[in-house]
Coordinates of C-alpha atoms in Angstrom, one line a residue:
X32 CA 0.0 0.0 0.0
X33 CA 1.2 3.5 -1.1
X34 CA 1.8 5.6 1.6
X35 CA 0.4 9.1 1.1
X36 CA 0.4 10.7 4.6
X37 CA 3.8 9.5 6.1
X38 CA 6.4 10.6 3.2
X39 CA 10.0 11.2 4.0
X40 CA 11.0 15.1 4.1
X41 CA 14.2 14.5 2.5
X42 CA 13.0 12.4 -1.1
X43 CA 15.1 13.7 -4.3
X44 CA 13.4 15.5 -6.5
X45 CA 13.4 12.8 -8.5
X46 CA 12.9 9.2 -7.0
X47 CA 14.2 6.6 -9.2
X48 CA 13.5 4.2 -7.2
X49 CA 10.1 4.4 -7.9
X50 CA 10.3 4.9 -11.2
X51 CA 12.5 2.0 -11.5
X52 CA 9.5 0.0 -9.9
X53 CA 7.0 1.6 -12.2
X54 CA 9.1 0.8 -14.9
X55 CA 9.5 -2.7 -13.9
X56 CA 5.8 -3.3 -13.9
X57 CA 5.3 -1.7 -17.1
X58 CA 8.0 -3.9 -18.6
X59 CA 6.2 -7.4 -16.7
X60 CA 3.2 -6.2 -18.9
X61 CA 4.9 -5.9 -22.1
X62 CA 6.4 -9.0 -21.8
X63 CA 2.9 -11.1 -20.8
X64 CA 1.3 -8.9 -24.2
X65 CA 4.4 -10.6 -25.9
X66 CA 2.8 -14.0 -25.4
X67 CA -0.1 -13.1 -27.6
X68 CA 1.8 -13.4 -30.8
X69 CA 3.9 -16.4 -29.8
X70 CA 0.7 -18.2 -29.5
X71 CA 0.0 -16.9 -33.1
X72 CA 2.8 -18.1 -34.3
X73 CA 2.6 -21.5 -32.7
X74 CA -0.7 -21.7 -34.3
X75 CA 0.7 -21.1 -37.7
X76 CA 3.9 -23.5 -37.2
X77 CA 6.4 -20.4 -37.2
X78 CA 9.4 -21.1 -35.6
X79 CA 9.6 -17.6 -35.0
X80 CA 7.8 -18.3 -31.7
X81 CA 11.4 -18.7 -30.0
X82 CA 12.0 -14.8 -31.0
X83 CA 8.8 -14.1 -28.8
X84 CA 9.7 -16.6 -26.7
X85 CA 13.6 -14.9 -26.1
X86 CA 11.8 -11.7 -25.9
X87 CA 9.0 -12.3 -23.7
X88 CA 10.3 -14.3 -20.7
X89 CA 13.2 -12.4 -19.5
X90 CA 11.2 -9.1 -19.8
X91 CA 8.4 -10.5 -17.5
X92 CA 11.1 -11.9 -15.0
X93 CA 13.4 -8.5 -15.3
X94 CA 10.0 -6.6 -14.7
X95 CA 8.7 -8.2 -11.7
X96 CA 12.0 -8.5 -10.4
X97 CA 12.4 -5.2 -10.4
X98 CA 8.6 -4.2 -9.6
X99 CA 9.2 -6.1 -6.3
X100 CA 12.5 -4.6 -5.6
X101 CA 11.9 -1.0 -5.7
X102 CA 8.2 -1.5 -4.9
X103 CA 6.6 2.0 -5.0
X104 CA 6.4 3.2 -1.4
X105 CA 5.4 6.7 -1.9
X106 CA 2.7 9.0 -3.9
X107 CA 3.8 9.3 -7.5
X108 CA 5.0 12.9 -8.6
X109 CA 4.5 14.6 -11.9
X110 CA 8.3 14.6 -12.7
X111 CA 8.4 10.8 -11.8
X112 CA 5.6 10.6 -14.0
X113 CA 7.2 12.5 -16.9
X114 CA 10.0 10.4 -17.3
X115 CA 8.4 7.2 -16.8
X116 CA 5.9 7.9 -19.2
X117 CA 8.5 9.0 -21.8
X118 CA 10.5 5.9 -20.8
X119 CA 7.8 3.7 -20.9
X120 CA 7.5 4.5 -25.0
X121 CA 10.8 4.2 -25.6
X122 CA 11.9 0.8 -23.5
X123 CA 9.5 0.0 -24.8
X124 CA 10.4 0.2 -28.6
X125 CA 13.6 -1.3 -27.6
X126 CA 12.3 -4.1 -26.2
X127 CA 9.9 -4.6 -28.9
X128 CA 12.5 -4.4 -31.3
X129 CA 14.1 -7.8 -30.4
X130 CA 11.6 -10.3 -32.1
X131 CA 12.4 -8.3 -35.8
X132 CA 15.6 -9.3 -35.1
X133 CA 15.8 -12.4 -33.2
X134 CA 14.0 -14.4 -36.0
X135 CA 16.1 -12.8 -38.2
X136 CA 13.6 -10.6 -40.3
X137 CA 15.2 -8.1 -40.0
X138 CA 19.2 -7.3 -39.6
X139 CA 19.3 -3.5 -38.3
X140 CA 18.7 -3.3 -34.7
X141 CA 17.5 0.5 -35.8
X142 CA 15.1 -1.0 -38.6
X143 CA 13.5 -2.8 -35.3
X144 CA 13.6 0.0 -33.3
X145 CA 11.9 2.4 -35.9
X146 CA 9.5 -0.4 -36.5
X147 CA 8.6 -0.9 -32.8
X148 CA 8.4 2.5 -32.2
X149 CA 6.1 3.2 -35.5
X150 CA 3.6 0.3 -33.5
X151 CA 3.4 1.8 -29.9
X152 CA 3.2 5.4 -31.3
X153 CA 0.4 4.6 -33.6
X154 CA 2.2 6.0 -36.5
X155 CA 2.2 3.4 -38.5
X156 CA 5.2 4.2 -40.4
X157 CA 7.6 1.2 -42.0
X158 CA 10.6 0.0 -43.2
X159 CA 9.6 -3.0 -45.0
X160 CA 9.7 -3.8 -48.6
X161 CA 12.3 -1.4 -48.9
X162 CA 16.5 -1.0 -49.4
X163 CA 18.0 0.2 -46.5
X164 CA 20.7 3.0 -46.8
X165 CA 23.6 0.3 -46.6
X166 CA 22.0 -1.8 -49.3
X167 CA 20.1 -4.2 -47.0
X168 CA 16.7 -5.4 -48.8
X169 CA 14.2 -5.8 -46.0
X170 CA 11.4 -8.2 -46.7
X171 CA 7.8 -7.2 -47.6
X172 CA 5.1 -6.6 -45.3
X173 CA 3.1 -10.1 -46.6
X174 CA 6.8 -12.2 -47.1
X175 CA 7.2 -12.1 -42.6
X176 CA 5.8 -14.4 -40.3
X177 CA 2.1 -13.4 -39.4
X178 CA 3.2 -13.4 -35.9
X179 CA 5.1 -10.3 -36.4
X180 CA 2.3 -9.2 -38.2
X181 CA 0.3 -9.3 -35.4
X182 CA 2.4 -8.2 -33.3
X183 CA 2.7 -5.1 -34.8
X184 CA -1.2 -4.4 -35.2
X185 CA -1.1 -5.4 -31.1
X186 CA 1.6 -3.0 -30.6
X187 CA -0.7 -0.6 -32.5
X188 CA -3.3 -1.5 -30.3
X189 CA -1.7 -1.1 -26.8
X190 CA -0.2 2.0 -27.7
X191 CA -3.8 3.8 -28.9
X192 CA -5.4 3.9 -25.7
X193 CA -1.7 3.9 -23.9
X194 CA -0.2 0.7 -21.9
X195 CA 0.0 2.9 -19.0
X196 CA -3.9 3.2 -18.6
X197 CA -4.0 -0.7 -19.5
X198 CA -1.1 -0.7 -16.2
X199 CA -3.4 1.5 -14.0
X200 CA -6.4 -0.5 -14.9
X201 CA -4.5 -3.5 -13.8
X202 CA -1.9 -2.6 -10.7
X203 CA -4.1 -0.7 -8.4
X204 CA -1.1 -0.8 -6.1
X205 CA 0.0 2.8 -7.2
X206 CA -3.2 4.3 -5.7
X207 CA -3.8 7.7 -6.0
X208 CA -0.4 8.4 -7.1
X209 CA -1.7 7.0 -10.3
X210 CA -3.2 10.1 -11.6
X211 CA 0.2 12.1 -12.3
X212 CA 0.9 9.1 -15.1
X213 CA -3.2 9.5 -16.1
X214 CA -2.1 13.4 -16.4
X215 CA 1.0 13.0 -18.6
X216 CA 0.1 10.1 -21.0
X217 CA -3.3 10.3 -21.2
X218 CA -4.5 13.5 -24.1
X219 CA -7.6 13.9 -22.5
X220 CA -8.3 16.5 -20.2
X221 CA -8.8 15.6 -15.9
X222 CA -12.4 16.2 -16.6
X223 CA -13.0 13.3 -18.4
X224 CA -12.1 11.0 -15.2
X225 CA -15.6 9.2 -15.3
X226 CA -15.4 7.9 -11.5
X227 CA -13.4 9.1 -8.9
X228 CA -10.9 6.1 -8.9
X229 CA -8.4 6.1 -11.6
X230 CA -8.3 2.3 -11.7
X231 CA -11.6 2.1 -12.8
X232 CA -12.0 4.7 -14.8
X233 CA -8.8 2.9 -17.0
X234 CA -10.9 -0.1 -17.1
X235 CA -14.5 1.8 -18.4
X236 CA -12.2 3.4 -21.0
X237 CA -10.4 0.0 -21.4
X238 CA -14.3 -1.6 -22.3
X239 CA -15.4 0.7 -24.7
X240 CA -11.6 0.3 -26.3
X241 CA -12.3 -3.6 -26.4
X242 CA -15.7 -3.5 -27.2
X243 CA -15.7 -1.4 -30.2
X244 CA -12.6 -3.3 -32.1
X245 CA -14.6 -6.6 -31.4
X246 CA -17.5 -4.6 -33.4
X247 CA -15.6 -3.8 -35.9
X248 CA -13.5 -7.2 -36.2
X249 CA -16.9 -8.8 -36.6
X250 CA -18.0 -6.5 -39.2
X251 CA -14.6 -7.1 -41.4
X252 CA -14.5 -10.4 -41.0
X253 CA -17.8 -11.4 -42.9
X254 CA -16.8 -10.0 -45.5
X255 CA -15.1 -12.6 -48.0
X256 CA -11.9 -10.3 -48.8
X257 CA -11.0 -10.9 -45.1
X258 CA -10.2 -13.8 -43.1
X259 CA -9.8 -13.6 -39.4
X260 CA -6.4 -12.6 -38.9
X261 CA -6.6 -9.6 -41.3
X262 CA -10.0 -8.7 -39.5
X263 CA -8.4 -9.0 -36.3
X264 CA -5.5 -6.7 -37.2
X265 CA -6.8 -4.3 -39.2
X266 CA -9.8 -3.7 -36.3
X267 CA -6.7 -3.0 -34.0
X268 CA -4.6 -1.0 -36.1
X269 CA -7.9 1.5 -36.8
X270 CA -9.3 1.4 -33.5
X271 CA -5.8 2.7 -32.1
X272 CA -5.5 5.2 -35.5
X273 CA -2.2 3.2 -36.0
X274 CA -2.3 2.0 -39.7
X275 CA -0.6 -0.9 -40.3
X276 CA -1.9 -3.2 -42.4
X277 CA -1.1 -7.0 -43.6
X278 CA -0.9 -5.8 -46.9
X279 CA 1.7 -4.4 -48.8
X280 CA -1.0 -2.2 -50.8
X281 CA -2.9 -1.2 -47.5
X282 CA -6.7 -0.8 -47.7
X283 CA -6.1 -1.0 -51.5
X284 CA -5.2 -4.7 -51.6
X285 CA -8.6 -5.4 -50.6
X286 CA -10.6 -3.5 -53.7
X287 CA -13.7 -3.1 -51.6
X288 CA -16.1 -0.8 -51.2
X289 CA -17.8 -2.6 -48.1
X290 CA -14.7 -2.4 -46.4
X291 CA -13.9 0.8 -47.2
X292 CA -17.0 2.1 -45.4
X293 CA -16.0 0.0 -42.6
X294 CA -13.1 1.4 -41.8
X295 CA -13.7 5.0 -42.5
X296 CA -16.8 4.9 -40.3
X297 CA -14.6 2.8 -37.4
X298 CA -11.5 5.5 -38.0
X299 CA -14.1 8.5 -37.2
X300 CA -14.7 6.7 -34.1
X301 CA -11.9 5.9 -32.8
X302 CA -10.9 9.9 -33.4
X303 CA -13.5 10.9 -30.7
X304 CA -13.0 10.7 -27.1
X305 CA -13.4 7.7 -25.7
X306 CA -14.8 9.0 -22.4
X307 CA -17.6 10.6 -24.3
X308 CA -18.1 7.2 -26.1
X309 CA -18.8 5.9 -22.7
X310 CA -21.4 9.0 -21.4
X311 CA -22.9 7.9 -25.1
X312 CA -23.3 4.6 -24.3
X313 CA -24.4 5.4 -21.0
X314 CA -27.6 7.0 -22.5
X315 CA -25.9 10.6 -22.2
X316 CA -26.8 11.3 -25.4
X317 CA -27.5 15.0 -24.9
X318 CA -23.6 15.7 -23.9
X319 CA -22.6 14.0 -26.7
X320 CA -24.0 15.6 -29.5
X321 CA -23.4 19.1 -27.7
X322 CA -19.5 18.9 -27.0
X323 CA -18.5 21.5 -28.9
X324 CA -15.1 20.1 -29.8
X325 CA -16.9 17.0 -31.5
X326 CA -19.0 19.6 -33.3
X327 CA -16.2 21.0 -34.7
X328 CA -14.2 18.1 -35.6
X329 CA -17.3 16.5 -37.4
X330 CA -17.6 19.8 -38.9
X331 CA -14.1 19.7 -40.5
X332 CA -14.6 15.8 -41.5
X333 CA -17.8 16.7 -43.7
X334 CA -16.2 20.0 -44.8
X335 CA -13.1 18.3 -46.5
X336 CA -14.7 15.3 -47.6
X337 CA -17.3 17.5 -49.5
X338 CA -14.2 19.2 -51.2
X339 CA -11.8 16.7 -51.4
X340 CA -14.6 14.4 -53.2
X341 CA -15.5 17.2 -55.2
X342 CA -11.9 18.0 -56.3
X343 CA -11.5 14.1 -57.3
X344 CA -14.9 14.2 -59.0
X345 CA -14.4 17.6 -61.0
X346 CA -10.6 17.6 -61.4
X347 CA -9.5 14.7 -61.0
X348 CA -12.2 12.8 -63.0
X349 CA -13.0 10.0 -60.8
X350 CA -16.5 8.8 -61.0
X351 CA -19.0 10.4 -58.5
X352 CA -19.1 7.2 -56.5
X353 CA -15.4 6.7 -56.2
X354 CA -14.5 10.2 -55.6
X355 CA -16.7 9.8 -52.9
X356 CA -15.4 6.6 -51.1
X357 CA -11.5 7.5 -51.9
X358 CA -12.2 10.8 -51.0
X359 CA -14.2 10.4 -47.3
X360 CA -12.1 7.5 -46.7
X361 CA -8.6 9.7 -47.3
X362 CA -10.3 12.6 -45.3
X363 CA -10.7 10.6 -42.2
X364 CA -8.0 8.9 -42.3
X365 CA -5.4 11.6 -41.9
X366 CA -7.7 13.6 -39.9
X367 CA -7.9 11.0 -37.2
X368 CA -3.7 10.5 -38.0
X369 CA -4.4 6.6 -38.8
X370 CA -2.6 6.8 -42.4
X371 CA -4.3 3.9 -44.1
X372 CA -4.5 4.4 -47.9
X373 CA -7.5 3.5 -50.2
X374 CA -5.7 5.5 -53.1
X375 CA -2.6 7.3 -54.0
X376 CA -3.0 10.5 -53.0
X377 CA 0.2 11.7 -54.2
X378 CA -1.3 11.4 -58.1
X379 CA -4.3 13.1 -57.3
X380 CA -4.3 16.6 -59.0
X381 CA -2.4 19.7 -56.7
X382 CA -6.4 21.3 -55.4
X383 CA -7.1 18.2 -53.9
X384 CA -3.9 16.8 -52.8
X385 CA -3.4 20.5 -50.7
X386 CA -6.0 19.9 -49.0
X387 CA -4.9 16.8 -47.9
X388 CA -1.8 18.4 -46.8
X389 CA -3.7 20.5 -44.7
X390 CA -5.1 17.5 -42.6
X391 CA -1.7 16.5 -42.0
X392 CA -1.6 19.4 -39.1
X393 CA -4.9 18.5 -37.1
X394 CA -5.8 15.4 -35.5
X395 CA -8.6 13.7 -33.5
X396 CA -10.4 15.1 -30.8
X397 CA -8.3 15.4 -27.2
X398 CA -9.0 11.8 -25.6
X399 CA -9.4 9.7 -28.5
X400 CA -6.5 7.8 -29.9
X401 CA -5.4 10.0 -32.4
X402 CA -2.1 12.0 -32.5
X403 CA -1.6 15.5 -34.0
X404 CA -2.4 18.7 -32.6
X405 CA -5.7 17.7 -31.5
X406 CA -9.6 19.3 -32.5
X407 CA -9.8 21.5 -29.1
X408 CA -6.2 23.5 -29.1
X409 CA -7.6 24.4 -33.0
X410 CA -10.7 25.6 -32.3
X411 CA -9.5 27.7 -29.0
X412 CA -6.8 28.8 -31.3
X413 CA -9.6 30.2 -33.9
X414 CA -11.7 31.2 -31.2
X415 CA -8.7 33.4 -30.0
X416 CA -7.9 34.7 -33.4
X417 CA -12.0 35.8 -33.2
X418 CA -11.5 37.4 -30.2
X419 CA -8.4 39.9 -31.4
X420 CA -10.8 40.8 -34.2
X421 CA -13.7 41.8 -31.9
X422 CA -10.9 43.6 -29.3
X423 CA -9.6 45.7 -32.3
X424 CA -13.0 47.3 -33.0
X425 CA -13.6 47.4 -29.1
X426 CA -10.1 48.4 -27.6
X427 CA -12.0 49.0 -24.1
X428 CA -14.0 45.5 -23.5
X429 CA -13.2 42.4 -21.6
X430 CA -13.3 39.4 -24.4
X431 CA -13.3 36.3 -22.9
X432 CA -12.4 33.3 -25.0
X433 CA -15.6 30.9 -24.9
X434 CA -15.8 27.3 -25.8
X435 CA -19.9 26.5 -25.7
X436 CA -20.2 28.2 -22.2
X437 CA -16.9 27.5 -20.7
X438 CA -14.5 30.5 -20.7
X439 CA -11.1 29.4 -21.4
X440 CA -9.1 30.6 -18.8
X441 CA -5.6 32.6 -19.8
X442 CA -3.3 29.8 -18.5
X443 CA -4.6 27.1 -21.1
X444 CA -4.6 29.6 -23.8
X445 CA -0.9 30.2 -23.4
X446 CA -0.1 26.7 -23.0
X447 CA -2.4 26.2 -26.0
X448 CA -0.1 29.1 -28.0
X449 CA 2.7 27.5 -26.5
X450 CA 1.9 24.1 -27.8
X451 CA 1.2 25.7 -31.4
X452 CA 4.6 27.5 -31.2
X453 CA 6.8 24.4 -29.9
X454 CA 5.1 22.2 -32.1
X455 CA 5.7 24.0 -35.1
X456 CA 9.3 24.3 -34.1
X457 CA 10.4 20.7 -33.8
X458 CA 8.2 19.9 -37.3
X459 CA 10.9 22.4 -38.4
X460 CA 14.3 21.3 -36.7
X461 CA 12.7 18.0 -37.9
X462 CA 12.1 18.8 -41.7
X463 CA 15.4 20.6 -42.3
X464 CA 17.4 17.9 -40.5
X465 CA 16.0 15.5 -43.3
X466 CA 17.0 18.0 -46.2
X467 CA 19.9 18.0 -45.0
X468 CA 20.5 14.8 -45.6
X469 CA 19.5 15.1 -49.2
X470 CA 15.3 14.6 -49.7
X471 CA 13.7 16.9 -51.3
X472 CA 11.5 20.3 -50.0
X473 CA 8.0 18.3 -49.9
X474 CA 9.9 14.4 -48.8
X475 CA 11.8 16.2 -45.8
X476 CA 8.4 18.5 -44.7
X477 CA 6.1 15.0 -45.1
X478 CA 8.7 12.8 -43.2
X479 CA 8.7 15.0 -40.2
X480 CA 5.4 15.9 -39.7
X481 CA 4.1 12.4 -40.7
X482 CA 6.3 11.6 -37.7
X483 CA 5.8 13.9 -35.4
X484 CA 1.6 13.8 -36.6
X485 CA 2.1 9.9 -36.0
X486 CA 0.1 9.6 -39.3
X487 CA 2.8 7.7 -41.5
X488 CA 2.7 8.1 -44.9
X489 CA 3.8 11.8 -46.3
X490 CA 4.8 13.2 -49.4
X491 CA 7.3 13.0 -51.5
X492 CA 10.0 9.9 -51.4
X493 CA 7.5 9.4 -48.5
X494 CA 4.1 8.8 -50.0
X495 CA 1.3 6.6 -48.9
X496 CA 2.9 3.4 -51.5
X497 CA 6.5 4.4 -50.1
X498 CA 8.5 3.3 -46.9
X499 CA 11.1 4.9 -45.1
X500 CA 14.2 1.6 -45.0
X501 CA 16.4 4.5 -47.2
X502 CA 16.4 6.9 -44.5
X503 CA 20.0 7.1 -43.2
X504 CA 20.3 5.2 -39.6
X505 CA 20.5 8.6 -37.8
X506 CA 17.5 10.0 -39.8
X507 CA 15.6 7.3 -38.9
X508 CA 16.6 8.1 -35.1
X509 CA 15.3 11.4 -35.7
X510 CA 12.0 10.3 -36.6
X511 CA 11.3 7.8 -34.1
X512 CA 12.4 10.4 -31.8
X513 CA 9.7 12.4 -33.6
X514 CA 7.1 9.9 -33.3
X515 CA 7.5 9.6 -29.6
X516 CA 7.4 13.4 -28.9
X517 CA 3.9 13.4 -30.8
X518 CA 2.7 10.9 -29.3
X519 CA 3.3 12.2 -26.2
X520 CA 1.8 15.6 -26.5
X521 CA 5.4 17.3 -26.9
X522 CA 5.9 18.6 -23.3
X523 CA 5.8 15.2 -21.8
X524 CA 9.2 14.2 -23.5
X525 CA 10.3 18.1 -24.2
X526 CA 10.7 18.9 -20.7
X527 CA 13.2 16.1 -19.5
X528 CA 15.5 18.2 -21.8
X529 CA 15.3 21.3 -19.7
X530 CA 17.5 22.2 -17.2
X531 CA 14.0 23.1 -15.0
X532 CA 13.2 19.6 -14.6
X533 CA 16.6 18.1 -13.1
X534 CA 16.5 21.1 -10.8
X535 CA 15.1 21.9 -7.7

């Protein structure tokens, strides 16, 4: 039991004792999700079951080992909880790595890494099918075992709603302290806490994760361009707006309209916050269709599927009914950051592939499992921008900045600013770093903010039938470093590289 009363005057500013245990027990729990595709690929005679198996034991024994030795004695604190949270994603990639190269898939330890790291981000970038920068040819996505096929969709999976809610849901022993990792991992706001227990309010959020990809497996598996396994993976890697498919040619392999609509319908979804799926579910229908920031993101959905289609069906000369499935189905999925591909966007004529672009800087709704910047810091932003207008022509009045009837206090609008202004930042360090190694103006913008979006595919080099193996070892650092930072809501990693946070 965490003791919350009696704590020692003298604790470092930074315990790592705790966050060693922490880290332990996250590390016990990816090892027992490990298992999952070793029993796949027992099932499918793969003797890449030893990979999982060489992976999976020693991190469960490692991770209780040390989840027992530094057992957490004391409340949690929000720098603890920064840098386990941030350690957490990328442990995690390194561990995750190992069964890529165990089994001998793949020979870079980096091409792992990236790989892993492309999963539990929900970026659903990749390095298969392509030519490394030394010459290495790394096999295609449908040539590897369907273990590691799986276990990349699962890696998608755990990653969407975040393995440290899955940990809080399941290791009530950090209590109250709890919260601080809620409060850095989790994009949602505090509000959303829909009981007054963290444990179970990971494990309402946890059922209406697990219930909805059941839906949707269910759905994709009747149809007859899907067996179970694709059903199964393609229902994880939408519900966590990952993107990874079992196909080299992503949705596009299938040819199907049916599924198509599927998925489009399952990616809006899963680009919602899941604590408002639940108050929906619950019968709160009213709060649902009145939350201001869903409003808006629907808003933006219909608004640039209506063009997008549009552009396809004037310009680009598709017919009506495909420029309508292509075009909703492109729409949502960089929206909601997922990066599946129906078509090739790149092709499509410049009107409509702009647009496009412009989806690559938004993102779900705060508390879904999107990346990006997120529905609710754009529309405060807008709502800000209305407010300079209106204090221009009325120098003398108090404008507050209103979201439905909530005034947005000053202190999240400069965080909110702030957010816009650091983000914007690394997508630049980010893109001139990779023209500096030699891509091209439109490859080196896509690659970074495809990373740092955790959407995937980009432009250029880096389009949605492209892969990044090319990418020089340390570019490929760089955008796995990228992914992580965007998945974690910037500040969350950002601030471990400050002087402020090793200081007193």
């Amino acid at each position: 039991m965490i003791d919350l009363l009696n704590q020692p005057s003298n604790r470092p500013r930074i315990d790592f004792k705790i966050v060693t245990g922490i880290m332990g027990g996250l590390i016990f729990f990816l090892g027992v999700a490990l298992l999952f595709p070793l029993f796949i690929a027992l099932f499918y005679n793969e003797t890449s079951w030893i990979a999982f198996l060489y992976t999976a034991v020693p991190s469960m024994l490692i991770g209780a080992a040390l989840f027992f030795i530094f057992k957490p004695k004391y409340e949690l604190r929000m720098r603890e909880a920064f840098l386990i949270v941030t350690l957490t994603w990328f442990v995690g990639s390194l561990i995750g790595a190992f069964p890529f190269t165990i089994s001998g898939t793949l020979q870079s330890y980096t091409d792992a890494v990236f790989e892993a790291m492309s999963g539990l981000s929900t970026t659903g970038a990749t390095i298969l099918g392509g030519v490394t920068s030394d010459g290495i040819q790394n096999p295609a996505i449908e040539d590897i075992d369907k273990s590691l096929l799986f276990w990349r969709s699962l890696s998608h999976w755990l990653g969407g709603m975040g393995i440290i809610v899955l940990t809080l849901a399941l290791l009530p022993l950090l209590g109250i302290g709890g919260m601080q990792l809620y409060k850095a991992e989790y994009s949602g706001s505090t509000s959303d806490k829909l009981t007054p227990r963290i444990q179970e309010t990971a494990l309402l959020l946890w059922s209406v994760y697990v219930g909805m990809t059941f839906v949707q497996f269910l759905l994709l598996w009747v149809h007859p361009s899907m067996d179970w396994f694709d059903a199964i993976n393609h229902a994880f890697a939408t519900l966590a707006t990952g993107g990874f498919s079992t196909k080299n040619g992503s949705i596009a392999s299938f040819d199907s309209a049916y599924i198509d609509i599927i998925i489009t319908i399952f990616m809006f979804l899963a680009g919602i916050n899941f604590a408002m799926h639940f108050r929906l579910l619950s019968g709160d229908v009213k709060s649902f269709f009145e939350n201001r920031e869903f409003r808006f993101y629907s808003l933006l959905a219909i608004l640039f599927t209506i063009l997008i289609s549009g552009g396809l069906w004037l310009i680009d000369n598709y017919e009506f009914g495909d420029a309508l499935r292509y075009g909703s189905f492109q729409v949502i999925s960089i929206l909601t950051t997922t990066g599946f591909g129906s078509d090739d966007y790149a092709l499509w004529m410049p009107f409509t592939s702009f647009l496009l672009f412009l989806l690559f800087f938004s993102g779900g709704t705060a508390g879904s499992t999107g990346g990006g910047i997120k529905m609710i810091r754009i529309l405060i932003i807008l709502k800000n921008v209305g407010r300079e207008f209106k204090q221009i022509i009325h120098p003398q009045a108090v404008i507050p900045v209103r979201v439905g009837n909530r005034v947005i206090e000053s202190t999240i609008l400069k965080n909110i600013l702030g957010f816009f202004v650091v983000y914007f930042i690394v997508f630049a360090i980010g893109s001139i770093i990779m023209s500096f190694m030699g891509y091209d103006f439109m490859s080196a913008m896509g690659a970074s903010i495809a990373s740092l979006g955790n959407i995937g595919p980009g432009w250029g080099e880096f389009g949605p039938t492209d892969e990044y193996a090319g990418v020089p070892y340390i570019g490929k650092w760089v955008l796995l470093l990228l992914m992580m930072i965007g998945r974690l809501e910037l500040f969350t990693v950002l601030v471990i590289f400050t002087p402020w946070f090793w200081k007193n």
